[in-house]
PDB file of C-alpha atoms in Angstrom:
ATOM      1  CA  MET A   1     -23.592 -29.024 -92.357  1.00 70.00           C
ATOM      2  CA  ILE A   2     -23.421 -31.093 -89.264  1.00 75.00           C
ATOM      3  CA  PRO A   3     -19.953 -29.755 -88.305  1.00 69.00           C
ATOM      4  CA  ARG A   4     -21.203 -26.191 -88.725  1.00 73.00           C
ATOM      5  CA  ILE A   5     -24.254 -26.898 -86.517  1.00 77.00           C
ATOM      6  CA  ILE A   6     -22.014 -28.556 -83.924  1.00 77.00           C
ATOM      7  CA  ALA A   7     -19.642 -25.360 -84.015  1.00 66.00           C
ATOM      8  CA  LEU A   8     -22.678 -23.097 -83.629  1.00 69.00           C
ATOM      9  CA  ALA A   9     -24.145 -25.165 -80.819  1.00 68.00           C
ATOM     10  CA  GLY A  10     -20.692 -24.934 -79.074  1.00 64.00           C
ATOM     11  CA  VAL A  11     -20.545 -21.205 -79.532  1.00 67.00           C
ATOM     12  CA  GLY A  12     -24.068 -20.951 -78.008  1.00 66.00           C
ATOM     13  CA  VAL A  13     -23.068 -23.066 -74.985  1.00 66.00           C
ATOM     14  CA  LEU A  14     -20.010 -20.832 -74.420  1.00 66.00           C
ATOM     15  CA  VAL A  15     -22.093 -17.701 -74.615  1.00 67.00           C
ATOM     16  CA  ALA A  16     -24.745 -19.144 -72.295  1.00 65.00           C
ATOM     17  CA  LEU A  17     -22.037 -20.057 -69.843  1.00 61.00           C
ATOM     18  CA  LEU A  18     -20.414 -16.482 -70.047  1.00 61.00           C
ATOM     19  CA  ILE A  19     -23.803 -14.957 -69.436  1.00 75.00           C
ATOM     20  CA  MET A  20     -24.253 -17.185 -66.429  1.00 63.00           C
ATOM     21  CA  ASN A  21     -20.867 -16.346 -65.038  1.00 56.00           C
ATOM     22  CA  VAL A  22     -21.716 -12.548 -65.429  1.00 54.00           C
ATOM     23  CA  ILE A  23     -24.953 -12.850 -63.714  1.00 68.00           C
ATOM     24  CA  ASN A  24     -23.582 -14.982 -60.822  1.00 57.00           C
ATOM     25  CA  ASP A  25     -20.693 -12.362 -60.262  1.00 51.00           C
ATOM     26  CA  GLN A  26     -23.234  -9.653 -60.213  1.00 59.00           C
ATOM     27  CA  LYS A  27     -25.426 -11.492 -57.648  1.00 56.00           C
ATOM     28  CA  GLU A  28     -22.381 -12.135 -55.413  1.00 53.00           C
ATOM     29  CA  ARG A  29     -21.437  -8.502 -55.662  1.00 50.00           C
ATOM     30  CA  GLU A  30     -24.915  -7.403 -54.631  1.00 58.00           C
ATOM     31  CA  GLU A  31     -25.133  -9.907 -51.787  1.00 53.00           C
ATOM     32  CA  ARG A  32     -21.734  -8.751 -50.510  1.00 48.00           C
ATOM     33  CA  GLN A  33     -22.877  -5.128 -50.707  1.00 51.00           C
ATOM     34  CA  ALA A  34     -26.202  -5.896 -48.782  1.00 52.00           C
ATOM     35  CA  LEU A  35     -24.101  -7.703 -46.103  1.00 46.00           C
ATOM     36  CA  MET A  36     -21.749  -4.865 -45.838  1.00 46.00           C
ATOM     37  CA  GLU A  37     -24.637  -2.456 -45.560  1.00 49.00           C
ATOM     38  CA  GLN A  38     -26.288  -4.593 -43.031  1.00 45.00           C
ATOM     39  CA  TYR A  39     -23.285  -4.864 -40.818  1.00 41.00           C
ATOM     40  CA  SER A  40     -22.211  -1.122 -41.431  1.00 44.00           C
ATOM     41  CA  VAL A  41     -18.495  -2.193 -42.122  1.00 39.00           C
ATOM     42  CA  MET A  42     -16.266   0.545 -41.203  1.00 39.00           C
ATOM     43  CA  PRO A  43     -13.948   1.761 -43.981  1.00 36.00           C
ATOM     44  CA  ALA A  44     -10.534   0.197 -44.444  1.00 38.00           C
ATOM     45  CA  ASP A  45      -8.847   3.435 -43.712  1.00 40.00           C
ATOM     46  CA  ASN A  46     -10.161   3.622 -40.181  1.00 43.00           C
ATOM     47  CA  GLU A  47      -7.015   2.148 -38.555  1.00 48.00           C
ATOM     48  CA  THR A  48      -8.061   2.332 -34.832  1.00 51.00           C
ATOM     49  CA  ALA A  49     -10.672   0.624 -32.746  1.00 54.00           C
ATOM     50  CA  GLN A  50     -12.848   2.928 -30.840  1.00 48.00           C
ATOM     51  CA  PRO A  51     -14.612   2.232 -27.501  1.00 47.00           C
ATOM     52  CA  VAL A  52     -18.442   2.284 -27.842  1.00 44.00           C
ATOM     53  CA  GLU A  53     -21.213   2.565 -25.413  1.00 44.00           C
ATOM     54  CA  SER A  54     -23.165  -0.531 -25.675  1.00 44.00           C
ATOM     55  CA  THR A  55     -26.934   0.147 -26.026  1.00 48.00           C
ATOM     56  CA  GLY A  56     -28.008  -3.448 -25.507  1.00 53.00           C
ATOM     57  CA  ALA A  57     -27.940  -6.102 -22.806  1.00 57.00           C
ATOM     58  CA  LEU A  58     -24.195  -6.392 -22.901  1.00 77.00           C
ATOM     59  CA  LYS A  59     -22.287  -3.583 -21.200  1.00 80.00           C
ATOM     60  CA  GLU A  60     -18.972  -3.144 -19.775  1.00 85.00           C
ATOM     61  CA  GLY A  61     -18.805  -4.547 -16.167  1.00 87.00           C
ATOM     62  CA  GLN A  62     -21.331  -7.127 -16.810  1.00 88.00           C
ATOM     63  CA  ALA A  63     -20.647 -10.905 -17.018  1.00 92.00           C
ATOM     64  CA  VAL A  64     -20.206 -12.339 -20.501  1.00 91.00           C
ATOM     65  CA  PRO A  65     -23.089 -14.732 -21.524  1.00 89.00           C
ATOM     66  CA  ASP A  66     -22.291 -18.342 -20.949  1.00 86.00           C
ATOM     67  CA  VAL A  67     -22.298 -19.291 -24.646  1.00 89.00           C
ATOM     68  CA  GLN A  68     -20.504 -22.091 -26.748  1.00 91.00           C
ATOM     69  CA  ALA A  69     -19.842 -22.326 -30.393  1.00 94.00           C
ATOM     70  CA  PRO A  70     -18.228 -24.936 -32.800  1.00 95.00           C
ATOM     71  CA  THR A  71     -14.822 -24.199 -34.163  1.00 94.00           C
ATOM     72  CA  LEU A  72     -13.424 -24.677 -37.667  1.00 92.00           C
ATOM     73  CA  ASP A  73     -11.663 -27.687 -36.305  1.00 90.00           C
ATOM     74  CA  GLY A  74     -14.812 -29.316 -35.108  1.00 92.00           C
ATOM     75  CA  ASP A  75     -14.446 -28.825 -31.418  1.00 93.00           C
ATOM     76  CA  ILE A  76     -16.822 -26.975 -29.115  1.00 95.00           C
ATOM     77  CA  ILE A  77     -15.574 -23.953 -27.059  1.00 94.00           C
ATOM     78  CA  ALA A  78     -17.624 -22.621 -24.139  1.00 94.00           C
ATOM     79  CA  LEU A  79     -16.735 -19.236 -22.717  1.00 92.00           C
ATOM     80  CA  LYS A  80     -17.135 -20.509 -19.123  1.00 92.00           C
ATOM     81  CA  ASP A  81     -14.397 -23.104 -19.719  1.00 93.00           C
ATOM     82  CA  LEU A  82     -11.955 -20.253 -20.245  1.00 94.00           C
ATOM     83  CA  ARG A  83     -12.528 -18.630 -16.824  1.00 95.00           C
ATOM     84  CA  GLY A  84      -9.007 -17.708 -15.494  1.00 96.00           C
ATOM     85  CA  LYS A  85      -7.843 -16.487 -18.800  1.00 97.00           C
ATOM     86  CA  LYS A  86      -8.401 -13.078 -20.411  1.00 98.00           C
ATOM     87  CA  ILE A  87     -10.344 -13.227 -23.853  1.00 97.00           C
ATOM     88  CA  ILE A  88     -10.313 -11.173 -26.954  1.00 98.00           C
ATOM     89  CA  LEU A  89     -13.593 -12.064 -28.453  1.00 97.00           C
ATOM     90  CA  ASN A  90     -13.595 -10.766 -32.082  1.00 97.00           C
ATOM     91  CA  PHE A  91     -16.394 -10.859 -34.446  1.00 97.00           C
ATOM     92  CA  TRP A  92     -15.465 -10.811 -38.304  1.00 96.00           C
ATOM     93  CA  ALA A  93     -16.235 -11.913 -41.885  1.00 96.00           C
ATOM     94  CA  THR A  94     -13.944 -12.860 -44.742  1.00 96.00           C
ATOM     95  CA  TRP A  95     -15.448  -9.879 -46.892  1.00 95.00           C
ATOM     96  CA  CYS A  96     -14.796  -7.289 -44.326  1.00 95.00           C
ATOM     97  CA  PRO A  97     -11.611  -5.103 -45.370  1.00 95.00           C
ATOM     98  CA  PRO A  98     -10.925  -3.779 -41.697  1.00 95.00           C
ATOM     99  CA  CYS A  99     -11.166  -7.530 -40.549  1.00 96.00           C
ATOM    100  CA  MET A 100      -8.604  -8.366 -43.197  1.00 95.00           C
ATOM    101  CA  ALA A 101      -6.291  -5.458 -41.985  1.00 95.00           C
ATOM    102  CA  GLU A 102      -6.668  -6.554 -38.412  1.00 96.00           C
ATOM    103  CA  MET A 103      -6.045 -10.320 -38.609  1.00 97.00           C
ATOM    104  CA  PRO A 104      -2.333 -10.246 -39.244  1.00 97.00           C
ATOM    105  CA  HIS A 105      -2.014  -8.040 -36.076  1.00 97.00           C
ATOM    106  CA  MET A 106      -3.998 -10.620 -34.053  1.00 97.00           C
ATOM    107  CA  GLN A 107      -1.925 -13.516 -35.233  1.00 97.00           C
ATOM    108  CA  ASP A 108       1.279 -11.475 -34.382  1.00 97.00           C
ATOM    109  CA  TYR A 109      -0.245 -10.913 -30.972  1.00 97.00           C
ATOM    110  CA  TYR A 110      -1.164 -14.383 -30.593  1.00 97.00           C
ATOM    111  CA  GLU A 111       2.175 -15.704 -31.369  1.00 96.00           C
ATOM    112  CA  GLY A 112       4.130 -13.021 -29.425  1.00 94.00           C
ATOM    113  CA  MET A 113       2.410 -11.725 -26.245  1.00 95.00           C
ATOM    114  CA  ALA A 114      -0.862 -13.656 -25.774  1.00 96.00           C
ATOM    115  CA  LYS A 115       0.511 -16.423 -23.649  1.00 96.00           C
ATOM    116  CA  GLU A 116       2.595 -13.912 -21.562  1.00 96.00           C
ATOM    117  CA  GLN A 117      -0.527 -11.888 -20.859  1.00 97.00           C
ATOM    118  CA  ASN A 118      -2.619 -14.917 -20.140  1.00 97.00           C
ATOM    119  CA  VAL A 119      -5.008 -14.196 -23.243  1.00 97.00           C
ATOM    120  CA  GLU A 120      -6.958 -16.451 -25.493  1.00 97.00           C
ATOM    121  CA  ILE A 121      -8.087 -15.009 -28.826  1.00 97.00           C
ATOM    122  CA  LEU A 122     -11.560 -16.254 -29.986  1.00 97.00           C
ATOM    123  CA  ALA A 123     -12.258 -15.025 -33.493  1.00 97.00           C
ATOM    124  CA  VAL A 124     -16.008 -15.524 -34.295  1.00 97.00           C
ATOM    125  CA  ASN A 125     -16.711 -15.830 -37.885  1.00 97.00           C
ATOM    126  CA  LEU A 126     -20.250 -14.434 -38.752  1.00 96.00           C
ATOM    127  CA  THR A 127     -20.766 -17.665 -40.716  1.00 93.00           C
ATOM    128  CA  SER A 128     -24.468 -17.310 -41.483  1.00 91.00           C
ATOM    129  CA  LYS A 129     -23.542 -13.911 -43.173  1.00 91.00           C
ATOM    130  CA  ASP A 130     -20.339 -14.905 -44.789  1.00 92.00           C
ATOM    131  CA  ASN A 131     -19.550 -16.542 -48.170  1.00 90.00           C
ATOM    132  CA  GLY A 132     -19.432 -20.214 -47.284  1.00 91.00           C
ATOM    133  CA  MET A 133     -17.192 -22.567 -45.273  1.00 93.00           C
ATOM    134  CA  ASP A 134     -14.738 -22.992 -48.268  1.00 94.00           C
ATOM    135  CA  LYS A 135     -14.068 -19.113 -48.131  1.00 95.00           C
ATOM    136  CA  VAL A 136     -13.703 -19.213 -44.422  1.00 96.00           C
ATOM    137  CA  ARG A 137     -11.221 -22.016 -44.510  1.00 96.00           C
ATOM    138  CA  SER A 138      -9.285 -20.372 -47.336  1.00 96.00           C
ATOM    139  CA  PHE A 139      -9.147 -17.110 -45.431  1.00 97.00           C
ATOM    140  CA  VAL A 140      -7.719 -18.868 -42.297  1.00 96.00           C
ATOM    141  CA  GLN A 141      -5.195 -20.626 -44.398  1.00 97.00           C
ATOM    142  CA  ASP A 142      -4.223 -17.489 -46.412  1.00 96.00           C
ATOM    143  CA  TYR A 143      -3.646 -15.521 -43.299  1.00 96.00           C
ATOM    144  CA  GLU A 144      -1.988 -18.558 -41.409  1.00 97.00           C
ATOM    145  CA  LEU A 145      -4.251 -18.041 -38.336  1.00 97.00           C
ATOM    146  CA  THR A 146      -3.649 -20.328 -35.531  1.00 97.00           C
ATOM    147  CA  PHE A 147      -5.961 -19.097 -32.807  1.00 97.00           C
ATOM    148  CA  PRO A 148      -9.360 -20.667 -32.532  1.00 96.00           C
ATOM    149  CA  ILE A 149     -11.930 -19.740 -35.205  1.00 97.00           C
ATOM    150  CA  LEU A 150     -15.434 -20.081 -33.899  1.00 96.00           C
ATOM    151  CA  LEU A 151     -18.473 -20.448 -36.286  1.00 96.00           C
ATOM    152  CA  ASP A 152     -21.648 -18.411 -35.806  1.00 95.00           C
ATOM    153  CA  ASP A 153     -23.654 -20.434 -38.293  1.00 92.00           C
ATOM    154  CA  THR A 154     -26.903 -19.441 -36.913  1.00 92.00           C
ATOM    155  CA  GLY A 155     -26.409 -15.809 -36.455  1.00 91.00           C
ATOM    156  CA  LEU A 156     -27.342 -16.071 -32.844  1.00 91.00           C
ATOM    157  CA  LEU A 157     -23.884 -15.179 -31.462  1.00 92.00           C
ATOM    158  CA  GLY A 158     -23.648 -11.971 -33.493  1.00 92.00           C
ATOM    159  CA  GLU A 159     -27.142 -10.991 -32.203  1.00 91.00           C
ATOM    160  CA  GLU A 160     -26.214 -11.724 -28.671  1.00 90.00           C
ATOM    161  CA  PHE A 161     -23.010  -9.780 -28.793  1.00 92.00           C
ATOM    162  CA  GLN A 162     -24.498  -6.899 -30.913  1.00 90.00           C
ATOM    163  CA  ALA A 163     -21.909  -7.381 -33.674  1.00 90.00           C
ATOM    164  CA  TYR A 164     -23.708  -5.036 -35.983  1.00 88.00           C
ATOM    165  CA  SER A 165     -20.503  -3.293 -37.208  1.00 89.00           C
ATOM    166  CA  ILE A 166     -17.466  -5.443 -37.800  1.00 93.00           C
ATOM    167  CA  PRO A 167     -14.932  -5.919 -36.583  1.00 95.00           C
ATOM    168  CA  THR A 168     -16.545  -5.867 -33.103  1.00 94.00           C
ATOM    169  CA  THR A 169     -14.306  -6.888 -30.250  1.00 96.00           C
ATOM    170  CA  TYR A 170     -14.993  -7.580 -26.480  1.00 96.00           C
ATOM    171  CA  LEU A 171     -12.176  -7.642 -24.060  1.00 97.00           C
ATOM    172  CA  ILE A 172     -13.039 -10.016 -21.138  1.00 97.00           C
ATOM    173  CA  ASP A 173     -11.162 -10.450 -17.807  1.00 97.00           C
ATOM    174  CA  GLU A 174     -10.243 -13.686 -16.014  1.00 97.00           C
ATOM    175  CA  GLU A 175     -13.561 -13.690 -14.225  1.00 95.00           C
ATOM    176  CA  GLY A 176     -15.612 -13.448 -17.454  1.00 95.00           C
ATOM    177  CA  ILE A 177     -16.403  -9.729 -16.813  1.00 95.00           C
ATOM    178  CA  ILE A 178     -16.718  -7.630 -19.989  1.00 95.00           C
ATOM    179  CA  GLN A 179     -14.069  -4.809 -19.636  1.00 96.00           C
ATOM    180  CA  ARG A 180     -14.366  -3.193 -23.031  1.00 94.00           C
ATOM    181  CA  LYS A 181     -16.296  -3.173 -26.332  1.00 93.00           C
ATOM    182  CA  LEU A 182     -14.532  -1.861 -29.408  1.00 92.00           C
ATOM    183  CA  MET A 183     -15.538  -1.364 -33.004  1.00 91.00           C
ATOM    184  CA  GLY A 184     -12.948  -1.140 -35.705  1.00 93.00           C
ATOM    185  CA  PRO A 185      -9.700  -2.877 -36.272  1.00 94.00           C
ATOM    186  CA  MET A 186      -7.001  -3.199 -33.620  1.00 94.00           C
ATOM    187  CA  ASP A 187      -3.219  -3.449 -34.168  1.00 95.00           C
ATOM    188  CA  GLN A 188      -0.780  -5.465 -32.107  1.00 95.00           C
ATOM    189  CA  ASP A 189       0.319  -2.683 -29.964  1.00 95.00           C
ATOM    190  CA  MET A 190      -3.277  -1.782 -28.957  1.00 95.00           C
ATOM    191  CA  MET A 191      -3.889  -5.272 -28.021  1.00 96.00           C
ATOM    192  CA  ILE A 192      -0.703  -5.553 -25.851  1.00 96.00           C
ATOM    193  CA  GLU A 193      -1.725  -2.215 -24.140  1.00 96.00           C
ATOM    194  CA  MET A 194      -5.321  -3.028 -23.607  1.00 95.00           C
ATOM    195  CA  MET A 195      -4.933  -6.584 -22.497  1.00 96.00           C
ATOM    196  CA  GLY A 196      -2.160  -5.412 -20.096  1.00 95.00           C
ATOM    197  CA  GLU A 197      -4.451  -3.013 -18.424  1.00 94.00           C
ATOM    198  CA  ILE A 198      -7.088  -5.649 -17.799  1.00 92.00           C
TER     199      ILE A 198
END
């Protein structure tokens, strides 16, 4: 009798765990969908970044705000400290398919042409809207990213730079002036061409 009760209790525990996993998976899917809708993620088949007219405070020809953010490595990077270098300032999240498509191109550009073109890549993870630090670290490791990953854990950088659709990228010249704002993924050839024109 007692072994049968223990067996039934064990089955009950397994069923309860299975139900909890299903509920948690559904909740994660709903949260991810809400984030994708909030950030108007562009479809993965859109393979080219498009210039956009900025409707907020940040416009082409204006100075980039003097902001700073922590990196995944625990350092602090301030945009003003990068004067004299061109900057690709990219906003992304781990759940964004176009961001996933873009990252290998950014890494190839960083390894191949960034130094020659005097460019620093700063990839700002929208941490407050992402799936946790473990997911961000895993993403960076899986994609073997070596450029600085900044963390927007408060959501203020995304707001400041109007990163409402991701990826959103700002191309900034050596004087800290915004030259272009792009929405959608870039490939390596686009980065070479656009940064060569700045």
